[in-house]
PDB file of C-alpha atoms in Angstrom:
ATOM      1  CA  UNK A1012     -13.062 -22.992  16.887  1.00  0.00           C
ATOM      2  CA  UNK A1013      -9.511 -22.573  15.561  1.00  0.00           C
ATOM      3  CA  UNK A1014     -10.552 -23.912  12.147  1.00  0.00           C
ATOM      4  CA  UNK A1015     -13.405 -21.385  11.952  1.00  0.00           C
ATOM      5  CA  UNK A1016     -10.989 -18.571  12.797  1.00  0.00           C
ATOM      6  CA  UNK A1017      -8.520 -19.731  10.128  1.00  0.00           C
ATOM      7  CA  UNK A1018     -11.268 -19.868   7.508  1.00  0.00           C
ATOM      8  CA  UNK A1019     -12.498 -16.430   8.575  1.00  0.00           C
ATOM      9  CA  UNK A1020      -9.005 -14.927   8.279  1.00  0.00           C
ATOM     10  CA  UNK A1021      -8.440 -16.569   4.902  1.00  0.00           C
ATOM     11  CA  UNK A1022     -11.667 -15.008   3.614  1.00  0.00           C
ATOM     12  CA  UNK A1023     -10.763 -11.551   4.949  1.00  0.00           C
ATOM     13  CA  UNK A1024      -7.302 -11.804   3.386  1.00  0.00           C
ATOM     14  CA  UNK A1025      -8.729 -12.974   0.059  1.00  0.00           C
ATOM     15  CA  UNK A1026     -11.189 -10.060   0.040  1.00  0.00           C
ATOM     16  CA  UNK A1027      -8.488  -7.528   0.944  1.00  0.00           C
ATOM     17  CA  UNK A1028      -6.209  -8.817  -1.818  1.00  0.00           C
ATOM     18  CA  UNK A1029      -8.963  -8.793  -4.431  1.00  0.00           C
ATOM     19  CA  UNK A1030      -9.967  -5.210  -3.534  1.00  0.00           C
ATOM     20  CA  UNK A1031      -6.445  -4.030  -4.234  1.00  0.00           C
ATOM     21  CA  UNK A1032      -6.079  -6.059  -7.436  1.00  0.00           C
ATOM     22  CA  UNK A1033      -9.426  -4.744  -8.723  1.00  0.00           C
ATOM     23  CA  UNK A1034      -8.118  -1.211  -8.134  1.00  0.00           C
ATOM     24  CA  UNK A1035      -5.050  -1.945 -10.294  1.00  0.00           C
ATOM     25  CA  UNK A1036      -2.470  -2.724  -7.598  1.00  0.00           C
ATOM     26  CA  UNK A1037       0.078  -5.457  -8.278  1.00  0.00           C
ATOM     27  CA  UNK A1038       0.540  -7.940  -5.415  1.00  0.00           C
ATOM     28  CA  UNK A1039       4.163  -8.258  -4.311  1.00  0.00           C
ATOM     29  CA  UNK A1040       4.464 -11.601  -2.536  1.00  0.00           C
ATOM     30  CA  UNK A1041       8.226 -12.206  -2.559  1.00  0.00           C
ATOM     31  CA  UNK A1042      11.357 -10.220  -1.708  1.00  0.00           C
ATOM     32  CA  UNK A1043      12.482 -10.583  -5.330  1.00  0.00           C
ATOM     33  CA  UNK A1044       9.198  -9.121  -6.549  1.00  0.00           C
ATOM     34  CA  UNK A1045       9.695  -6.134  -4.253  1.00  0.00           C
ATOM     35  CA  UNK A1046      13.228  -5.618  -5.530  1.00  0.00           C
ATOM     36  CA  UNK A1047      12.100  -5.641  -9.159  1.00  0.00           C
ATOM     37  CA  UNK A1048       9.085  -3.387  -8.542  1.00  0.00           C
ATOM     38  CA  UNK A1049      11.000  -0.850  -6.479  1.00  0.00           C
ATOM     39  CA  UNK A1050      13.759  -0.602  -9.096  1.00  0.00           C
ATOM     40  CA  UNK A1051      11.371   0.534 -11.832  1.00  0.00           C
ATOM     41  CA  UNK A1052      11.895   4.036 -13.152  1.00  0.00           C
ATOM     42  CA  UNK A1053       9.196   6.598 -12.440  1.00  0.00           C
ATOM     43  CA  UNK A1054       6.873   6.769  -9.469  1.00  0.00           C
ATOM     44  CA  UNK A1055       5.569   3.792  -7.527  1.00  0.00           C
ATOM     45  CA  UNK A1056       2.920   3.877  -4.817  1.00  0.00           C
ATOM     46  CA  UNK A1057       3.354   1.061  -2.311  1.00  0.00           C
ATOM     47  CA  UNK A1058       0.371   0.247  -0.114  1.00  0.00           C
ATOM     48  CA  UNK A1059       1.288  -1.857   2.911  1.00  0.00           C
ATOM     49  CA  UNK A1060      -1.961  -3.733   3.375  1.00  0.00           C
ATOM     50  CA  UNK A1061      -3.230  -5.453   6.506  1.00  0.00           C
ATOM     51  CA  UNK A1062      -6.364  -6.985   7.939  1.00  0.00           C
ATOM     52  CA  UNK A1063      -6.803  -4.406  10.693  1.00  0.00           C
ATOM     53  CA  UNK A1064      -9.908  -2.253  10.749  1.00  0.00           C
ATOM     54  CA  UNK A1065      -8.131   0.923   9.652  1.00  0.00           C
ATOM     55  CA  UNK A1066      -6.809  -0.916   6.600  1.00  0.00           C
ATOM     56  CA  UNK A1067     -10.221  -2.215   5.622  1.00  0.00           C
ATOM     57  CA  UNK A1068     -12.221   0.851   6.478  1.00  0.00           C
ATOM     58  CA  UNK A1069      -9.825   3.655   5.620  1.00  0.00           C
ATOM     59  CA  UNK A1070      -6.621   2.708   3.775  1.00  0.00           C
ATOM     60  CA  UNK A1071      -7.957   0.367   1.087  1.00  0.00           C
ATOM     61  CA  UNK A1072     -10.811   2.702   0.071  1.00  0.00           C
ATOM     62  CA  UNK A1073      -8.321   5.599   0.052  1.00  0.00           C
ATOM     63  CA  UNK A1074      -5.887   3.570  -2.083  1.00  0.00           C
ATOM     64  CA  UNK A1075      -8.678   2.738  -4.499  1.00  0.00           C
ATOM     65  CA  UNK A1076     -10.015   6.259  -4.914  1.00  0.00           C
ATOM     66  CA  UNK A1077      -6.826   8.359  -4.654  1.00  0.00           C
ATOM     67  CA  UNK A1078      -5.576   7.160  -8.031  1.00  0.00           C
ATOM     68  CA  UNK A1079      -8.538   8.805  -9.797  1.00  0.00           C
ATOM     69  CA  UNK A1080      -6.574  12.013 -10.151  1.00  0.00           C
ATOM     70  CA  UNK A1081      -4.882  13.876 -12.999  1.00  0.00           C
ATOM     71  CA  UNK A1082      -1.430  13.144 -11.594  1.00  0.00           C
ATOM     72  CA  UNK A1083      -0.822   9.651 -10.323  1.00  0.00           C
ATOM     73  CA  UNK A1084       1.973   7.126  -9.869  1.00  0.00           C
ATOM     74  CA  UNK A1085       3.281   5.141 -12.807  1.00  0.00           C
ATOM     75  CA  UNK A1086       3.049   1.921 -10.808  1.00  0.00           C
ATOM     76  CA  UNK A1087       0.710   0.713  -8.050  1.00  0.00           C
ATOM     77  CA  UNK A1088       1.884  -2.145  -5.844  1.00  0.00           C
ATOM     78  CA  UNK A1089       0.951  -3.666  -2.509  1.00  0.00           C
ATOM     79  CA  UNK A1090       2.557  -5.910   0.084  1.00  0.00           C
ATOM     80  CA  UNK A1091       0.457  -7.629   2.719  1.00  0.00           C
ATOM     81  CA  UNK A1092       1.807  -7.277   6.258  1.00  0.00           C
ATOM     82  CA  UNK A1093       1.206 -10.345   8.388  1.00  0.00           C
ATOM     83  CA  UNK A1094       0.525 -12.478   5.316  1.00  0.00           C
ATOM     84  CA  UNK A1095       3.492 -12.132   2.951  1.00  0.00           C
ATOM     85  CA  UNK A1096       6.016 -11.650   5.728  1.00  0.00           C
ATOM     86  CA  UNK A1097       9.207 -12.006   3.667  1.00  0.00           C
ATOM     87  CA  UNK A1098       7.955  -9.579   1.018  1.00  0.00           C
ATOM     88  CA  UNK A1099       6.875  -7.079   3.673  1.00  0.00           C
ATOM     89  CA  UNK A1100      10.235  -7.325   5.443  1.00  0.00           C
ATOM     90  CA  UNK A1101      12.025  -6.792   2.121  1.00  0.00           C
ATOM     91  CA  UNK A1102       9.853  -3.784   1.297  1.00  0.00           C
ATOM     92  CA  UNK A1103      10.500  -2.215   4.685  1.00  0.00           C
ATOM     93  CA  UNK A1104      14.222  -2.838   4.301  1.00  0.00           C
ATOM     94  CA  UNK A1105      14.176  -1.208   0.859  1.00  0.00           C
ATOM     95  CA  UNK A1106      12.286   1.795   2.255  1.00  0.00           C
ATOM     96  CA  UNK A1107      15.412   2.530   4.289  1.00  0.00           C
ATOM     97  CA  UNK A1108      16.449   3.063   7.885  1.00  0.00           C
ATOM     98  CA  UNK A1109      14.342   6.204   8.332  1.00  0.00           C
ATOM     99  CA  UNK A1110      11.109   4.343   7.556  1.00  0.00           C
ATOM    100  CA  UNK A1111       9.022   3.482  10.607  1.00  0.00           C
ATOM    101  CA  UNK A1112       7.268   0.173   9.872  1.00  0.00           C
ATOM    102  CA  UNK A1113       3.514   0.420  10.154  1.00  0.00           C
ATOM    103  CA  UNK A1114       0.513  -1.179   8.583  1.00  0.00           C
ATOM    104  CA  UNK A1115      -1.414  -0.021   6.895  1.00  0.00           C
ATOM    105  CA  UNK A1116       0.769   2.616   5.302  1.00  0.00           C
ATOM    106  CA  UNK A1117       1.677   4.158   1.977  1.00  0.00           C
ATOM    107  CA  UNK A1118       5.125   4.869   0.581  1.00  0.00           C
ATOM    108  CA  UNK A1119       5.685   6.807  -2.620  1.00  0.00           C
ATOM    109  CA  UNK A1120       8.895   6.028  -4.480  1.00  0.00           C
ATOM    110  CA  UNK A1121      10.431   8.024  -7.298  1.00  0.00           C
ATOM    111  CA  UNK A1122      13.077   6.144  -9.255  1.00  0.00           C
ATOM    112  CA  UNK A1123      13.383   3.720  -6.342  1.00  0.00           C
ATOM    113  CA  UNK A1124      13.858   6.363  -3.640  1.00  0.00           C
ATOM    114  CA  UNK A1125      11.303   7.173  -0.922  1.00  0.00           C
ATOM    115  CA  UNK A1126       9.868  10.658  -1.468  1.00  0.00           C
ATOM    116  CA  UNK A1127       6.751  10.451   0.724  1.00  0.00           C
ATOM    117  CA  UNK A1128       5.481   8.242   3.526  1.00  0.00           C
ATOM    118  CA  UNK A1129       2.017   8.068   5.077  1.00  0.00           C
ATOM    119  CA  UNK A1130       2.093   5.975   8.225  1.00  0.00           C
ATOM    120  CA  UNK A1131      -0.646   4.356  10.227  1.00  0.00           C
ATOM    121  CA  UNK A1132      -0.798   7.414  12.517  1.00  0.00           C
ATOM    122  CA  UNK A1133      -1.965   9.409   9.468  1.00  0.00           C
ATOM    123  CA  UNK A1134      -4.596   6.781   8.593  1.00  0.00           C
ATOM    124  CA  UNK A1135      -6.033   5.398  11.825  1.00  0.00           C
ATOM    125  CA  UNK A1136      -8.673   7.713  13.238  1.00  0.00           C
ATOM    126  CA  UNK A1137      -8.881   9.721  10.003  1.00  0.00           C
ATOM    127  CA  UNK A1138     -11.598   9.495   7.399  1.00  0.00           C
ATOM    128  CA  UNK A1139     -10.787   8.051   3.956  1.00  0.00           C
ATOM    129  CA  UNK A1140     -11.198  11.461   2.293  1.00  0.00           C
ATOM    130  CA  UNK A1141      -8.408  13.012   4.380  1.00  0.00           C
ATOM    131  CA  UNK A1142      -6.099  10.114   3.455  1.00  0.00           C
ATOM    132  CA  UNK A1143      -7.052  10.536  -0.213  1.00  0.00           C
ATOM    133  CA  UNK A1144      -6.262  14.250   0.027  1.00  0.00           C
ATOM    134  CA  UNK A1145      -2.898  13.470   1.615  1.00  0.00           C
ATOM    135  CA  UNK A1146      -2.053  10.917  -1.100  1.00  0.00           C
ATOM    136  CA  UNK A1147      -3.107  13.247  -3.888  1.00  0.00           C
ATOM    137  CA  UNK A1148      -0.993  16.081  -2.469  1.00  0.00           C
ATOM    138  CA  UNK A1149       1.996  13.745  -2.825  1.00  0.00           C
ATOM    139  CA  UNK A1150       0.899  12.818  -6.354  1.00  0.00           C
ATOM    140  CA  UNK A1151       0.676  16.523  -7.191  1.00  0.00           C
ATOM    141  CA  UNK A1152       4.232  17.063  -6.022  1.00  0.00           C
ATOM    142  CA  UNK A1153       5.962  13.958  -7.378  1.00  0.00           C
ATOM    143  CA  UNK A1154       3.898  12.426 -10.196  1.00  0.00           C
ATOM    144  CA  UNK A1155       3.301  13.344 -13.807  1.00  0.00           C
ATOM    145  CA  UNK A1156      -0.053  14.072 -15.364  1.00  0.00           C
ATOM    146  CA  UNK A1157      -1.617  11.163 -17.227  1.00  0.00           C
TER     147      UNK A1157
END
């Protein structure tokens, strides 16, 4: 049974990663990758991905569709909580002491500084459209028109 579970989780993880990559998000799998990505000038949307139901049913669809907006981040990146543990820990460290770790979640950076944070409590139990609206309100405030 354990082998079946491992194969099942590997397939879910592979699907979750490919959904984000297909939407244009860069996978950050190492602490060094997080450091480089977070130091980029401009705006960066970080999606902290996970295999929980609210990630699969709400956060990933919201991440995919929110970027179809006149104003959007310069860079789209994702770390995978529970899978790329060192990268996720580095991302959370770089978000700063005020950041409450949660997955899934979104963090919007501007020139490497956190300007907006959407935690699990603003995702779980909400429909994808309300998360999209929340993300796009942050894009409206902090991002440039493309």
